[in-house]
Short mmCIF file of C-alpha atoms and ligand atoms in Angstrom, two decimals:
data_model
loop_
_atom_site.label_atom_id
_atom_site.label_comp_id
_atom_site.label_asym_id
_atom_site.label_seq_id
_atom_site.Cartn_x
_atom_site.Cartn_y
_atom_site.Cartn_z
CA MET A 1 0.00 0.00 0.00
CA ARG A 2 1.22 3.49 -0.79
CA ARG A 3 1.76 5.76 2.12
CA ILE A 4 1.77 9.53 2.16
CA THR A 5 5.40 9.53 3.21
CA ASP A 6 6.52 7.38 0.26
CA ASN A 7 6.55 10.42 -1.97
CA TRP A 8 7.46 13.05 0.51
CA PRO A 9 9.00 15.53 -0.10
CA PRO A 10 7.92 15.65 -3.77
CA LYS A 11 10.64 16.30 -6.33
CA LYS A 12 10.57 19.80 -7.76
CA SER A 13 9.81 18.60 -11.27
CA GLU A 14 7.03 16.35 -10.14
CA GLU A 15 3.54 17.44 -9.06
CA PRO A 16 2.04 15.39 -6.21
CA ASP A 17 -0.44 12.98 -7.74
CA THR A 18 -2.62 12.36 -4.75
CA ALA A 19 -5.26 14.41 -3.03
CA LEU A 20 -3.58 13.63 0.26
CA PHE A 21 -0.91 16.26 -0.41
CA GLU A 22 -1.61 19.70 0.83
CA ASN A 23 -0.77 22.79 -1.13
CA LYS A 24 1.89 24.83 0.52
CA GLY A 25 -0.51 27.65 1.20
CA VAL A 26 0.30 31.26 2.03
CA ALA A 27 2.08 32.58 5.08
CA PRO A 28 -0.26 34.06 7.71
CA LEU A 29 -0.59 37.82 7.69
CA PRO A 30 1.20 39.73 10.44
CA SER A 31 -0.99 40.63 13.37
CA VAL A 32 -3.10 43.70 12.62
CA ASN A 33 -2.61 45.01 16.11
CA PRO A 34 0.49 43.58 17.80
CA TYR A 35 -0.66 44.92 21.17
CA VAL A 36 -3.65 42.60 21.12
CA LYS A 37 -1.31 39.63 20.87
CA ASN A 38 0.69 40.82 23.86
CA PHE A 39 -2.50 41.38 25.80
CA PHE A 40 -3.48 37.73 25.43
CA LYS A 41 0.06 36.64 26.22
CA LYS A 42 -0.06 38.35 29.61
CA LYS A 43 -0.32 35.64 32.22
CA GLN A 44 -2.87 35.89 34.97
CA LYS A 45 -1.27 36.68 38.29
CA GLU A 46 -0.90 33.48 40.26
CA LEU A 47 -2.94 33.40 43.43
CA THR A 48 -1.66 32.25 46.80
CA ALA A 49 -3.63 29.71 48.82
CA GLN A 50 -4.71 32.51 51.18
CA GLU A 51 -5.98 34.65 48.30
CA CYS A 52 -7.90 31.68 46.91
CA LEU A 53 -9.47 30.92 50.26
CA LYS A 54 -10.49 34.55 50.79
CA GLY A 55 -12.11 34.62 47.35
CA ILE A 56 -13.85 31.28 47.84
CA PHE A 57 -15.30 32.25 51.22
CA ALA A 58 -16.55 35.50 49.65
CA GLY A 59 -18.34 33.42 46.96
CA ASN A 60 -16.19 34.79 44.14
CA THR A 61 -16.89 32.34 41.28
CA SER A 62 -13.92 33.40 39.20
CA ILE A 63 -11.53 32.63 42.05
CA LEU A 64 -13.45 29.43 42.81
CA GLY A 65 -12.95 28.38 39.18
CA ARG A 66 -9.24 29.10 39.36
CA ALA A 67 -8.91 27.20 42.64
CA ILE A 68 -10.66 24.20 41.06
CA THR A 69 -8.19 24.35 38.18
CA LEU A 70 -5.40 24.06 40.77
CA VAL A 71 -7.15 21.08 42.34
CA GLU A 72 -7.41 19.45 38.92
CA SER A 73 -3.77 20.07 38.06
CA SER A 74 -1.27 17.26 38.40
CA LEU A 75 1.73 19.62 38.61
CA ALA A 76 3.55 19.17 41.89
CA GLU A 77 3.65 22.91 42.69
CA ASP A 78 -0.10 23.26 42.02
CA ARG A 79 -0.82 20.25 44.23
CA VAL A 80 0.95 21.97 47.14
CA ILE A 81 -1.33 25.03 46.92
CA ALA A 82 -4.36 22.84 46.16
CA LYS A 83 -3.86 20.87 49.36
CA GLN A 84 -3.69 24.08 51.42
CA ILE A 85 -6.90 25.29 49.78
CA ILE A 86 -8.71 22.00 50.45
CA VAL A 87 -7.64 21.91 54.08
CA GLY A 88 -8.66 25.58 54.49
CA CYS A 89 -12.08 24.87 52.97
CA GLN A 90 -12.60 21.79 55.15
CA GLU A 91 -11.81 23.80 58.27
CA HIS A 92 -14.16 26.53 57.13
CA MET A 93 -16.97 23.98 56.67
CA ARG A 94 -16.31 22.38 60.06
CA LYS A 95 -16.62 25.76 61.74
CA SER A 96 -19.66 26.87 59.75
CA LYS A 97 -21.59 23.69 60.66
CA MET A 98 -23.46 24.07 57.36
CA LYS A 99 -25.18 20.80 56.46
CA THR A 100 -24.89 20.55 52.72
CA MET A 101 -26.79 18.21 50.42
CA ARG A 102 -24.75 16.16 47.95
CA ILE A 103 -26.99 14.59 45.38
CA GLY A 104 -25.73 12.03 42.89
CA ILE A 105 -27.69 11.89 39.62
CA THR A 106 -27.35 9.20 36.99
CA GLY A 107 -29.17 7.74 34.01
CA VAL A 108 -28.34 6.33 30.59
CA PRO A 109 -27.51 8.75 27.75
CA GLY A 110 -30.75 10.29 26.55
CA ALA A 111 -32.56 9.68 29.85
CA GLY A 112 -32.92 13.44 30.13
CA LYS A 113 -30.24 14.22 32.71
CA SER A 114 -29.15 17.64 31.48
CA THR A 115 -32.72 18.76 30.74
CA PHE A 116 -33.79 17.55 34.18
CA ILE A 117 -30.88 19.25 35.95
CA GLU A 118 -31.62 22.46 34.08
CA ALA A 119 -35.28 22.41 35.17
CA PHE A 120 -34.84 20.99 38.66
CA GLY A 121 -31.74 23.11 39.29
CA GLY A 122 -33.71 26.25 38.46
CA TYR A 123 -36.47 25.11 40.80
CA ILE A 124 -33.93 24.61 43.59
CA THR A 125 -32.21 27.98 43.16
CA SER A 126 -35.56 29.78 43.02
CA GLY A 127 -36.26 28.22 46.40
CA GLY A 128 -33.25 30.06 47.86
CA HIS A 129 -30.54 27.42 47.56
CA LYS A 130 -27.17 27.87 45.91
CA LEU A 131 -26.43 24.99 43.58
CA ALA A 132 -23.19 23.58 42.18
CA VAL A 133 -23.38 21.03 39.36
CA LEU A 134 -20.35 18.80 38.81
CA THR A 135 -20.04 16.03 36.28
CA ILE A 136 -18.05 12.85 36.11
CA ASP A 137 -17.82 11.68 32.54
CA PRO A 138 -16.01 8.37 32.20
CA THR A 139 -16.72 8.19 28.48
CA SER A 140 -14.54 11.15 27.58
CA GLU A 141 -11.27 9.29 28.06
CA ARG A 142 -12.24 6.16 26.19
CA SER A 143 -13.97 7.65 23.18
CA LYS A 144 -12.01 10.92 23.03
CA GLY A 145 -15.38 12.63 22.85
CA SER A 146 -17.66 12.83 25.80
CA ILE A 147 -21.29 11.90 26.16
CA LEU A 148 -21.87 14.55 28.78
CA GLY A 149 -19.74 17.37 27.50
CA ASP A 150 -20.19 17.60 23.76
CA LYS A 151 -23.44 19.46 23.55
CA THR A 152 -24.25 22.81 24.99
CA ARG A 153 -25.83 21.80 28.19
CA MET A 154 -27.87 23.64 30.79
CA GLU A 155 -27.69 27.07 29.24
CA THR A 156 -30.26 28.69 31.52
CA LEU A 157 -28.70 27.27 34.64
CA ALA A 158 -25.27 28.39 33.44
CA ASN A 159 -26.58 31.97 33.50
CA ASP A 160 -28.25 31.62 36.90
CA PRO A 161 -26.26 33.67 39.45
CA LYS A 162 -27.14 31.11 42.13
CA ALA A 163 -25.77 28.18 40.14
CA PHE A 164 -22.23 27.08 39.37
CA ILE A 165 -21.59 24.45 36.71
CA ARG A 166 -18.28 22.71 36.33
CA PRO A 167 -17.67 19.75 34.02
CA SER A 168 -15.12 17.26 35.24
CA PRO A 169 -11.74 17.32 33.59
CA THR A 170 -11.45 14.95 30.68
CA GLY A 171 -8.64 12.45 30.62
CA GLY A 172 -6.98 10.56 33.39
CA SER A 173 -8.18 7.51 35.23
CA LEU A 174 -11.60 7.34 36.83
CA GLY A 175 -9.81 7.31 40.19
CA GLY A 176 -8.04 10.55 39.36
CA VAL A 177 -11.14 12.24 38.00
CA SER A 178 -13.18 11.22 41.03
CA ARG A 179 -10.53 12.47 43.47
CA LYS A 180 -10.66 15.84 41.73
CA THR A 181 -14.47 15.89 41.82
CA ARG A 182 -14.50 15.07 45.50
CA GLU A 183 -12.08 17.90 46.26
CA THR A 184 -14.11 20.23 44.05
CA ILE A 185 -17.23 19.47 46.12
CA VAL A 186 -15.44 20.75 49.23
CA LEU A 187 -14.40 23.97 47.48
CA CYS A 188 -17.92 24.60 46.17
CA GLU A 189 -19.46 24.05 49.59
CA ALA A 190 -16.98 26.47 51.17
CA ALA A 191 -18.07 29.00 48.53
CA GLY A 192 -21.62 28.75 49.89
CA TYR A 193 -23.17 26.18 47.55
CA ASP A 194 -25.37 24.24 49.94
CA VAL A 195 -26.68 21.84 47.28
CA VAL A 196 -24.24 19.96 45.03
CA PHE A 197 -25.35 17.77 42.13
CA ILE A 198 -22.81 15.21 41.00
CA GLU A 199 -23.92 13.94 37.64
CA THR A 200 -22.66 10.92 35.79
CA VAL A 201 -23.69 8.91 32.80
CA GLY A 202 -25.02 5.52 33.83
CA VAL A 203 -22.97 3.22 31.69
CA GLY A 204 -20.06 2.04 33.78
CA GLN A 205 -18.44 2.17 37.15
CA SER A 206 -18.71 5.90 37.65
CA GLU A 207 -22.13 5.53 39.34
CA THR A 208 -20.48 3.69 42.22
CA VAL A 209 -17.90 6.45 42.48
CA VAL A 210 -20.61 9.13 42.49
CA HIS A 211 -22.56 7.15 45.08
CA SER A 212 -19.46 7.09 47.27
CA MET A 213 -19.38 10.87 47.38
CA SER A 214 -23.06 11.74 47.65
CA ASP A 215 -25.67 11.64 50.40
CA PHE A 216 -28.64 10.95 48.16
CA PHE A 217 -28.73 9.04 44.90
CA LEU A 218 -31.26 9.83 42.19
CA LEU A 219 -31.67 7.54 39.21
CA LEU A 220 -33.36 8.88 36.09
CA MET A 221 -35.12 6.27 33.97
CA LEU A 222 -36.99 6.31 30.70
CA SER A 223 -40.35 4.67 30.47
CA GLY A 224 -41.11 1.87 28.08
CA ALA A 225 -37.61 0.54 27.77
CA GLY A 226 -38.69 -2.95 28.71
CA ASP A 227 -37.29 -5.38 31.16
CA ASP A 228 -33.65 -4.90 30.31
CA LEU A 229 -33.59 -1.91 32.66
CA GLN A 230 -31.85 0.17 30.00
CA GLY A 231 -28.46 -1.28 30.66
CA ILE A 232 -28.71 -0.02 34.23
CA LYS A 233 -27.32 -2.68 36.46
CA ARG A 234 -29.38 -4.05 39.30
CA GLY A 235 -26.75 -2.72 41.72
CA ILE A 236 -27.41 0.84 40.60
CA MET A 237 -31.12 0.49 41.22
CA GLU A 238 -30.32 -0.99 44.58
CA MET A 239 -28.29 2.01 45.67
CA SER A 240 -30.88 4.54 44.47
CA ASP A 241 -32.85 6.55 47.01
CA LEU A 242 -35.29 7.73 44.39
CA ILE A 243 -36.09 6.72 40.82
CA ALA A 244 -37.60 9.40 38.61
CA ILE A 245 -39.24 8.30 35.38
CA THR A 246 -38.44 11.17 33.03
CA LYS A 247 -40.35 12.71 30.12
CA ALA A 248 -43.74 12.01 31.70
CA ASP A 249 -45.58 14.37 29.41
CA GLY A 250 -47.81 14.24 26.31
CA SER A 251 -48.41 10.80 24.90
CA ASN A 252 -45.67 9.40 27.14
CA ALA A 253 -47.43 10.33 30.40
CA GLU A 254 -49.40 7.12 30.71
CA LYS A 255 -46.46 4.89 29.93
CA ALA A 256 -44.43 6.76 32.54
CA GLU A 257 -47.05 6.03 35.21
CA GLY A 258 -46.86 2.33 34.29
CA ALA A 259 -43.09 2.38 34.56
CA LYS A 260 -43.31 4.13 37.91
CA ALA A 261 -45.45 1.31 39.31
CA LEU A 262 -43.07 -1.25 37.86
CA TYR A 263 -39.97 0.30 39.40
CA ALA A 264 -41.68 1.03 42.70
CA GLY A 265 -42.51 -2.67 42.84
CA ALA A 266 -38.94 -3.63 41.99
CA LEU A 267 -37.58 -1.36 44.73
CA HIS A 268 -39.69 -3.18 47.30
CA LEU A 269 -37.81 -6.38 46.58
CA PHE A 270 -34.49 -4.96 47.72
CA PRO A 271 -33.40 -5.34 51.33
CA PRO A 272 -34.06 -2.36 53.62
CA THR A 273 -31.52 0.48 53.39
CA ASP A 274 -29.02 1.32 56.16
CA SER A 275 -30.39 4.85 56.32
CA GLY A 276 -33.90 3.75 57.24
CA TRP A 277 -35.18 5.47 54.12
CA VAL A 278 -37.67 3.70 51.89
CA PRO A 279 -36.77 4.36 48.23
CA THR A 280 -39.65 5.12 45.88
CA ALA A 281 -40.35 5.96 42.26
CA VAL A 282 -41.92 9.14 40.87
CA THR A 283 -42.65 10.52 37.42
CA SER A 284 -41.31 13.85 36.21
CA SER A 285 -41.22 16.09 33.20
CA ALA A 286 -38.68 18.80 32.55
CA VAL A 287 -41.11 20.26 29.99
CA THR A 288 -44.24 20.59 32.14
CA LYS A 289 -42.26 20.71 35.41
CA LYS A 290 -44.46 17.91 36.70
CA GLY A 291 -42.94 15.99 39.58
CA LEU A 292 -40.23 18.53 40.39
CA PRO A 293 -41.86 19.73 43.65
CA GLU A 294 -42.42 16.10 44.64
CA ILE A 295 -38.78 15.20 44.01
CA LEU A 296 -37.59 18.13 46.11
CA LYS A 297 -40.03 17.11 48.84
CA LYS A 298 -38.63 13.57 48.83
CA ILE A 299 -35.07 14.86 49.01
CA GLU A 300 -35.94 17.16 51.91
CA GLU A 301 -37.71 14.34 53.73
CA TYR A 302 -34.66 12.14 53.25
CA PHE A 303 -32.27 14.74 54.69
CA LYS A 304 -34.61 15.41 57.60
CA LEU A 305 -34.63 11.70 58.40
CA VAL A 306 -30.89 11.06 58.10
CA LYS A 307 -29.90 14.18 60.00
CA LYS A 308 -32.20 13.12 62.79
CA ASN A 309 -31.15 9.48 63.00
CA GLY A 310 -27.43 10.26 62.64
CA TYR A 311 -26.98 8.45 59.33
CA TYR A 312 -25.95 11.69 57.59
CA GLU A 313 -22.86 12.12 59.80
CA TYR A 314 -22.13 8.39 59.86
CA ARG A 315 -22.15 8.13 56.08
CA ARG A 316 -20.00 11.22 55.59
CA ARG A 317 -17.40 9.75 57.97
CA GLU A 318 -17.53 6.37 56.27
CA GLN A 319 -17.02 8.13 52.95
CA ALA A 320 -14.08 10.06 54.40
CA LYS A 321 -12.54 6.75 55.46
CA TYR A 322 -13.11 5.28 52.01
CA TRP A 323 -11.52 8.31 50.37
CA MET A 324 -8.53 8.14 52.68
CA TYR A 325 -7.76 4.67 51.31
CA GLU A 326 -8.49 5.78 47.77
CA SER A 327 -6.06 8.69 48.12
CA ILE A 328 -3.34 6.38 49.45
CA ASP A 329 -3.92 3.98 46.55
CA GLU A 330 -3.76 6.78 44.02
CA GLU A 331 -0.63 8.34 45.51
CA LEU A 332 1.18 4.99 45.63
CA ARG A 333 0.14 4.08 42.11
CA ASN A 334 1.25 7.46 40.74
CA LYS A 335 4.59 7.26 42.54
CA PHE A 336 5.18 3.80 41.09
CA TYR A 337 4.20 4.56 37.51
CA ASP A 338 5.84 8.01 37.45
CA ASN A 339 9.21 6.55 38.43
CA PRO A 340 11.37 6.73 35.26
CA ALA A 341 13.24 3.49 36.00
CA ILE A 342 9.94 1.67 36.47
CA ALA A 343 8.50 3.14 33.28
CA GLU A 344 11.47 1.77 31.35
CA ALA A 345 11.42 -1.64 33.01
CA LEU A 346 7.65 -1.89 32.61
CA GLN A 347 7.92 -1.81 28.84
CA LYS A 348 10.53 -4.54 28.90
CA TYR A 349 8.49 -6.79 31.19
CA GLU A 350 5.27 -6.07 29.37
CA SER A 351 6.66 -7.39 26.09
CA LYS A 352 8.12 -10.41 27.87
CA VAL A 353 4.76 -11.20 29.46
CA LEU A 354 3.01 -10.72 26.13
CA ALA A 355 5.49 -13.04 24.43
CA GLY A 356 4.86 -15.63 27.12
CA LYS A 357 8.50 -15.53 28.23
CA VAL A 358 7.86 -14.37 31.79
CA ASP A 359 5.04 -15.17 34.14
CA SER A 360 2.89 -12.16 35.06
CA PHE A 361 3.26 -12.61 38.81
CA LEU A 362 7.02 -12.89 38.53
CA ALA A 363 7.16 -9.78 36.36
CA ALA A 364 5.10 -7.86 38.91
CA GLU A 365 7.35 -9.06 41.72
CA LYS A 366 10.51 -8.01 39.87
CA LEU A 367 9.05 -4.58 39.13
CA LEU A 368 8.03 -4.06 42.74
CA GLU A 369 11.49 -5.12 43.88
CA LEU A 370 13.02 -2.62 41.51
CA TYR A 371 10.73 0.07 42.88
CA LYS A 372 11.76 -0.77 46.42
CA GLU A 373 15.43 -0.48 45.45
CA GLN A 374 14.74 2.88 43.81
CA GLU A 375 13.04 4.17 46.91
CA GLU A 376 15.89 2.97 49.13
CA THR A 377 18.56 4.59 46.97
CA GLN A 378 16.58 7.79 46.97
CA SER A 379 16.12 7.88 50.74
CA SER A 380 19.81 7.04 51.41
CA GLY A 381 20.66 9.92 49.04
CA PHE A 382 18.53 12.24 51.15
CA THR A 383 20.21 11.09 54.36
CA LYS A 384 23.62 11.73 52.87
CA GLU A 385 22.56 15.19 51.75
CA ARG A 386 21.34 16.05 55.22
CA LYS A 387 24.63 14.96 56.81
P1 GDP B 1 -29.06 13.19 28.74
O1 GDP B 1 -28.25 12.58 27.66
O2 GDP B 1 -29.46 12.20 29.76
O3 GDP B 1 -28.42 14.42 29.35
O4 GDP B 1 -30.43 13.66 28.06
P2 GDP B 1 -30.94 15.08 27.55
O5 GDP B 1 -31.26 15.96 28.70
O6 GDP B 1 -29.96 15.61 26.56
O7 GDP B 1 -32.31 14.70 26.86
C1 GDP B 1 -32.38 13.84 25.75
C2 GDP B 1 -33.57 14.24 24.89
O8 GDP B 1 -34.78 14.10 25.61
C3 GDP B 1 -33.52 15.68 24.42
O9 GDP B 1 -33.93 15.74 23.08
C4 GDP B 1 -34.52 16.39 25.31
O10 GDP B 1 -35.12 17.48 24.67
C5 GDP B 1 -35.53 15.30 25.60
N1 GDP B 1 -36.16 15.50 26.92
C6 GDP B 1 -35.51 15.63 28.08
N2 GDP B 1 -36.38 15.79 29.09
C7 GDP B 1 -37.61 15.77 28.56
C8 GDP B 1 -38.95 15.87 29.10
O11 GDP B 1 -39.17 16.02 30.31
N3 GDP B 1 -39.98 15.75 28.22
C9 GDP B 1 -39.78 15.57 26.90
N4 GDP B 1 -40.86 15.46 26.12
N5 GDP B 1 -38.56 15.47 26.35
C10 GDP B 1 -37.48 15.56 27.16
#
């Protein structure tokens, strides 16, 4: 097969004979106003952790956005400031005693998540709450295009002064993305957002991650999708505190009522929840706004119950414990894979394992041994330096 590079560069005498060659084109014109270029070049002044915290506590969304960017960064110097910001925000929340509501929302693509969040979010902010909407989109990494982020979503809510929308960073492992989302929740709460929606697309493991960082879990379902439960795993239904059948309007209204009864029945078959809450199903429409007051009522009832019976605090602490282990795992994994000697050896062992020359367990053992040696050399280097 002929490749583009076979003929490249073309000989002067010879015209390229394939449409895959590009004409040389013309050089770009010089900038009309060179000052404009310099203006855009000017770097924003970097903020200290104290400046970020001051801005966040004052509810300054531009500073909040910049602080979240620091939290999302994997640069070592950004991580240092990010940690100070997170700790500062956590302390602020402890002192304020504000009891925030973290609501996980999931559903298959097309279930109506963004339309629902737009309508329900507006309903919540008009009731006096400040709402932050964060998304975890596991599809963005795999498909290089995201299910949640590609379209213009939630335009009205984006212009609502009481709402703050932040899509999760694309790329990186689910573990990394979820760590960043969890830290972002803390920053948003410190900025006065008492309700946080954490949205994810219900097609993989991200629902479990979202569940592990929310107090209440809302599953959005379409009616009339049959018994296959729309690819939603049984486990996801089991961890839901409320199922809302979406698009219950027009000719779909009746079908939605049928689905509601079906899911309500299915929920009864699950064992009782630890929180003492009895999950139910409702119908809703983002178009007619039907069901939105009922959903808010259910959420408020839930929080009243769990704050009273202590489950709210218990669950938050359990989640904190879970995230402590997750952070350790992530830190260790990053340290291992970021080590240059390991990166080199990994390639070697990977091809050996693939060629069937080395057993996988043995390869793992050798790599871990190498890592241990690396760590030891590094720490003895430090000791020498200190002396
Ligand atoms: P997502 O992929 O889960 O975020 O789903 P979208 O919010 O993008 O909705 C998918 C489609 O369903 C869009 O064409 C919406 O206009 C439509 N839709 C969403 N909610 C409703 C609703 O309550 N009623 C009706 N009739 N259509 C809706």
